[in-house]
Amino acid sequence: TNSGTLALSGSTKYLNGRTLVNAGTANWSGGALAFQNVAVFENRPGATFTVETIAAMDDYGGTGSRNFNNAGTLTKSGGAGTTYISVALNNTGTVNVHTATLSLQGGGADSGAFDTASGAVLEFWGGTHSLGDGVTFTGAGTARTTGGTVNTTGSGVGAVVNAGATFNLQGGTLGGAGSLTLNGTFNWTGGTITGTGGLTSNGALALSGSTKYLNGRTLVNAGTINWTGGSVSLLNAGVIENGPG
């Protein structure tokens, strides 16, 4: 357990079959973090983990699963390129992307907040991500799905993209039985929407790019839709509902 300051730099560092708890301040400025076997980094409530590098958080395999559990604050504030997190990121706290791109490749289960600053990108790129009740997307930047699966799994308020925020579905699958409410901008350029949960766009929905698939889910437009390119293929019980007003 770290209750003070933890500095992560230098060359590749290996966390093998052990849990490292941060209850203070962690600063990652260089060198990959390699997780092996049942390796866990636990960022406790009130703790901070700051990413100032484009080094990767790698999944080196082994027995069990490898996880970064964030109940505190995880912030990407440095590094001009993309930081890849290949282990499962389970966010019950806050993830901030202040610069460049934070790419999540290992899936995870979330009930916390994602805030992305103008010009920055939060990317769901691989694995299966579960967005439960309490998940919010805020900020003037972009959250995007380019691969893997993002499932909405909440049984109550679900996940919400706040006004002023942007969510892009560029590839992969957006599914799940929970609800997703988009109060900001929704750009759908590729990939598949499926599942059974409520899906409502209250802001601006832009349809462009390549073929998009709506498979067995109802997409409700309560704002505006502009379709400028790319086919929209409705499969099974897929429905686009253009609401009153």
Short mmCIF file of C-alpha atoms in Angstrom, two decimals:
data_model
loop_
_atom_site.label_atom_id
_atom_site.label_comp_id
_atom_site.label_asym_id
_atom_site.label_seq_id
_atom_site.Cartn_x
_atom_site.Cartn_y
_atom_site.Cartn_z
CA THR A 1 0.00 0.00 0.00
CA ASN A 2 1.24 3.45 -0.97
CA SER A 3 -0.06 6.26 1.25
CA GLY A 4 2.50 8.82 0.09
CA THR A 5 3.91 9.44 -3.40
CA LEU A 6 4.52 6.65 -5.89
CA ALA A 7 6.70 7.55 -8.91
CA LEU A 8 6.57 5.20 -11.91
CA SER A 9 9.32 5.86 -14.48
CA GLY A 10 12.30 4.24 -16.19
CA SER A 11 11.97 0.94 -18.06
CA THR A 12 9.24 -1.74 -18.08
CA LYS A 13 7.91 -2.62 -14.64
CA TYR A 14 6.20 -5.96 -13.87
CA LEU A 15 3.31 -6.50 -11.47
CA ASN A 16 3.04 -10.27 -11.18
CA GLY A 17 0.27 -11.90 -9.18
CA ARG A 18 0.04 -9.22 -6.51
CA THR A 19 -2.22 -6.28 -5.62
CA LEU A 20 -0.62 -2.84 -5.41
CA VAL A 21 -2.81 -0.35 -3.53
CA ASN A 22 -2.49 3.39 -4.04
CA ALA A 23 -4.05 5.41 -1.24
CA GLY A 24 -1.98 8.51 -1.98
CA THR A 25 -0.49 9.98 -5.16
CA ALA A 26 0.88 8.02 -8.11
CA ASN A 27 2.65 9.66 -11.07
CA TRP A 28 3.41 7.58 -14.15
CA SER A 29 5.97 9.39 -16.31
CA GLY A 30 7.60 6.60 -18.31
CA GLY A 31 8.20 2.91 -18.88
CA ALA A 32 5.52 0.33 -19.56
CA LEU A 33 3.54 -1.29 -16.75
CA ALA A 34 3.24 -5.04 -17.38
CA PHE A 35 0.55 -7.01 -15.52
CA GLN A 36 0.96 -10.78 -15.19
CA ASN A 37 -1.22 -13.50 -13.66
CA VAL A 38 -3.71 -12.17 -11.06
CA ALA A 39 -2.20 -8.69 -10.93
CA VAL A 40 -4.25 -5.73 -9.67
CA PHE A 41 -3.55 -2.03 -9.28
CA GLU A 42 -6.10 -0.55 -6.89
CA ASN A 43 -6.54 3.23 -6.92
CA ARG A 44 -8.46 3.90 -3.71
CA PRO A 45 -11.13 6.60 -3.15
CA GLY A 46 -9.41 9.96 -2.72
CA ALA A 47 -6.22 8.70 -4.38
CA THR A 48 -4.85 10.09 -7.66
CA PHE A 49 -3.09 8.34 -10.52
CA THR A 50 -1.65 10.73 -13.12
CA VAL A 51 -0.51 9.57 -16.55
CA GLU A 52 2.19 11.73 -18.12
CA THR A 53 3.46 9.25 -20.72
CA ILE A 54 2.51 7.36 -23.88
CA ALA A 55 3.90 4.14 -22.43
CA ALA A 56 1.46 1.23 -22.30
CA MET A 57 -0.24 -0.60 -19.45
CA ASP A 58 0.16 -4.10 -20.88
CA ASP A 59 -1.61 -7.39 -20.26
CA TYR A 60 1.10 -10.05 -20.19
CA GLY A 61 -1.39 -12.87 -19.59
CA GLY A 62 -1.09 -15.79 -17.19
CA THR A 63 -3.65 -17.21 -14.79
CA GLY A 64 -6.69 -15.23 -13.68
CA SER A 65 -7.41 -11.66 -14.77
CA ARG A 66 -5.46 -8.43 -14.69
CA ASN A 67 -7.20 -5.28 -13.52
CA PHE A 68 -6.77 -1.60 -12.84
CA ASN A 69 -9.52 -0.71 -10.34
CA ASN A 70 -10.10 3.01 -10.13
CA ALA A 71 -12.19 4.27 -7.23
CA GLY A 72 -10.25 7.53 -7.06
CA THR A 73 -9.13 9.80 -9.90
CA LEU A 74 -7.22 8.63 -12.97
CA THR A 75 -5.99 11.49 -15.17
CA LYS A 76 -4.11 11.51 -18.46
CA SER A 77 -2.43 14.91 -18.44
CA GLY A 78 0.74 14.35 -20.47
CA GLY A 79 2.20 12.54 -23.43
CA ALA A 80 1.48 13.86 -26.92
CA GLY A 81 0.28 10.50 -28.27
CA THR A 82 -1.93 7.62 -27.21
CA THR A 83 -1.67 5.80 -23.90
CA TYR A 84 -2.97 2.23 -24.21
CA ILE A 85 -4.46 0.35 -21.26
CA SER A 86 -4.72 -3.32 -22.19
CA VAL A 87 -5.79 -4.66 -18.80
CA ALA A 88 -9.40 -4.33 -17.64
CA LEU A 89 -10.14 -0.84 -16.34
CA ASN A 90 -12.94 -0.88 -13.76
CA ASN A 91 -13.95 2.71 -13.06
CA THR A 92 -16.12 3.56 -10.06
CA GLY A 93 -14.42 6.93 -9.56
CA THR A 94 -13.41 9.50 -12.18
CA VAL A 95 -11.33 9.19 -15.34
CA ASN A 96 -10.09 12.47 -16.82
CA VAL A 97 -8.50 12.81 -20.26
CA HIS A 98 -6.90 16.23 -20.44
CA THR A 99 -4.72 15.70 -23.50
CA ALA A 100 -4.23 13.37 -26.50
CA THR A 101 -5.88 9.91 -26.32
CA LEU A 102 -6.50 7.33 -23.62
CA SER A 103 -7.32 4.02 -25.32
CA LEU A 104 -9.03 1.26 -23.32
CA GLN A 105 -8.38 -2.16 -24.86
CA GLY A 106 -9.08 -4.63 -22.07
CA GLY A 107 -12.73 -4.07 -21.22
CA GLY A 108 -14.01 -3.42 -17.71
CA ALA A 109 -17.08 -2.64 -15.60
CA ASP A 110 -17.90 1.00 -14.94
CA SER A 111 -20.23 3.05 -12.75
CA GLY A 112 -18.16 6.23 -12.54
CA ALA A 113 -17.49 9.42 -14.50
CA PHE A 114 -15.50 10.02 -17.69
CA ASP A 115 -14.49 13.61 -18.42
CA THR A 116 -12.68 14.50 -21.65
CA ALA A 117 -11.24 17.94 -22.31
CA SER A 118 -11.51 19.78 -25.62
CA GLY A 119 -9.27 18.14 -28.23
CA ALA A 120 -8.76 15.01 -26.15
CA VAL A 121 -10.17 11.51 -26.81
CA LEU A 122 -11.34 8.64 -24.63
CA GLU A 123 -11.40 5.50 -26.76
CA PHE A 124 -13.09 2.12 -26.23
CA TRP A 125 -11.04 -0.02 -28.58
CA GLY A 126 -11.20 -3.64 -27.43
CA GLY A 127 -12.61 -6.08 -24.93
CA THR A 128 -16.08 -5.82 -23.40
CA HIS A 129 -16.97 -2.68 -21.46
CA SER A 130 -20.02 -2.59 -19.20
CA LEU A 131 -21.50 0.86 -18.57
CA GLY A 132 -23.73 0.66 -15.52
CA ASP A 133 -25.91 3.12 -13.62
CA GLY A 134 -24.03 6.28 -12.73
CA VAL A 135 -21.76 6.40 -15.77
CA THR A 136 -21.52 9.93 -17.16
CA PHE A 137 -19.60 11.38 -20.09
CA THR A 138 -18.76 15.06 -19.70
CA GLY A 139 -16.41 17.65 -21.16
CA ALA A 140 -15.88 19.21 -24.58
CA GLY A 141 -13.75 16.34 -25.91
CA THR A 142 -14.78 13.06 -27.53
CA ALA A 143 -15.57 9.57 -26.26
CA ARG A 144 -15.51 7.05 -29.09
CA THR A 145 -16.03 3.35 -29.70
CA THR A 146 -13.78 1.97 -32.44
CA GLY A 147 -13.74 -1.75 -31.62
CA GLY A 148 -14.78 -4.38 -29.12
CA THR A 149 -18.13 -4.21 -27.35
CA VAL A 150 -19.63 -1.50 -25.15
CA ASN A 151 -22.70 -2.75 -23.27
CA THR A 152 -25.07 -0.56 -21.28
CA THR A 153 -25.96 -2.66 -18.24
CA GLY A 154 -27.69 -0.39 -15.72
CA SER A 155 -31.15 -1.17 -14.35
CA GLY A 156 -31.99 2.41 -13.39
CA VAL A 157 -30.88 5.75 -14.82
CA GLY A 158 -28.29 4.01 -16.98
CA ALA A 159 -25.39 5.78 -18.69
CA VAL A 160 -25.66 9.43 -19.76
CA VAL A 161 -23.74 11.55 -22.26
CA ASN A 162 -24.15 15.06 -20.92
CA ALA A 163 -24.95 18.14 -22.98
CA GLY A 164 -21.76 19.55 -24.49
CA ALA A 165 -20.09 16.14 -24.69
CA THR A 166 -19.58 14.07 -27.85
CA PHE A 167 -19.96 10.30 -28.28
CA ASN A 168 -18.85 8.63 -31.52
CA LEU A 169 -19.72 5.10 -32.63
CA GLN A 170 -17.12 4.39 -35.31
CA GLY A 171 -16.79 0.61 -35.05
CA GLY A 172 -17.43 -2.34 -32.79
CA THR A 173 -20.74 -2.96 -31.05
CA LEU A 174 -22.93 -0.86 -28.78
CA GLY A 175 -25.26 -3.27 -26.98
CA GLY A 176 -26.73 -4.21 -23.63
CA ALA A 177 -30.00 -4.27 -21.74
CA GLY A 178 -29.44 -0.99 -19.86
CA SER A 179 -30.25 2.51 -21.06
CA LEU A 180 -28.05 5.12 -22.73
CA THR A 181 -29.25 8.71 -22.92
CA LEU A 182 -27.36 11.04 -25.26
CA ASN A 183 -27.92 14.69 -24.37
CA GLY A 184 -24.88 15.87 -26.32
CA THR A 185 -23.67 15.09 -29.84
CA PHE A 186 -23.86 11.53 -31.19
CA ASN A 187 -21.85 10.79 -34.35
CA TRP A 188 -22.59 7.36 -35.82
CA THR A 189 -20.19 6.52 -38.63
CA GLY A 190 -19.89 2.72 -38.41
CA GLY A 191 -20.36 -0.33 -36.24
CA THR A 192 -23.46 -2.01 -34.86
CA ILE A 193 -26.14 -1.01 -32.36
CA THR A 194 -27.87 -3.96 -30.75
CA GLY A 195 -29.33 -4.98 -27.38
CA THR A 196 -32.64 -4.22 -25.69
CA GLY A 197 -32.00 -1.19 -23.49
CA GLY A 198 -33.44 2.26 -24.04
CA LEU A 199 -31.40 4.40 -26.44
CA THR A 200 -32.44 8.03 -26.76
CA SER A 201 -30.70 10.92 -28.53
CA ASN A 202 -31.88 14.27 -27.17
CA GLY A 203 -29.21 16.31 -28.95
CA ALA A 204 -27.67 16.21 -32.43
CA LEU A 205 -27.34 12.81 -34.13
CA ALA A 206 -25.14 12.72 -37.24
CA LEU A 207 -25.21 9.68 -39.54
CA SER A 208 -22.24 9.47 -41.93
CA GLY A 209 -19.31 7.27 -42.90
CA SER A 210 -19.80 3.60 -43.80
CA THR A 211 -22.70 1.16 -43.38
CA LYS A 212 -24.24 1.21 -39.91
CA TYR A 213 -26.30 -1.63 -38.45
CA LEU A 214 -29.27 -1.29 -36.10
CA ASN A 215 -29.98 -4.83 -34.94
CA GLY A 216 -32.96 -5.50 -32.71
CA ARG A 217 -32.88 -2.22 -30.79
CA THR A 218 -34.95 0.96 -30.88
CA LEU A 219 -33.12 4.23 -31.42
CA VAL A 220 -35.27 7.16 -30.35
CA ASN A 221 -34.57 10.61 -31.80
CA ALA A 222 -35.88 13.38 -29.57
CA GLY A 223 -33.52 15.98 -31.05
CA THR A 224 -32.18 16.32 -34.60
CA ILE A 225 -30.85 13.79 -37.11
CA ASN A 226 -28.69 14.66 -40.10
CA TRP A 227 -27.93 11.75 -42.45
CA THR A 228 -25.15 12.66 -44.86
CA GLY A 229 -23.67 9.32 -45.88
CA GLY A 230 -23.39 5.57 -45.40
CA SER A 231 -26.27 3.10 -45.44
CA VAL A 232 -28.30 2.45 -42.31
CA SER A 233 -29.27 -1.24 -42.20
CA LEU A 234 -32.11 -2.27 -39.89
CA LEU A 235 -32.03 -5.92 -38.85
CA ASN A 236 -34.49 -8.07 -36.92
CA ALA A 237 -36.65 -5.72 -34.81
CA GLY A 238 -34.48 -2.65 -35.36
CA VAL A 239 -36.44 0.61 -35.15
CA ILE A 240 -35.64 4.30 -35.59
CA GLU A 241 -38.31 6.32 -33.82
CA ASN A 242 -38.50 10.01 -34.72
CA GLY A 243 -40.26 11.56 -31.73
CA PRO A 244 -42.72 14.46 -31.62
CA GLY A 245 -41.26 17.93 -32.11
#
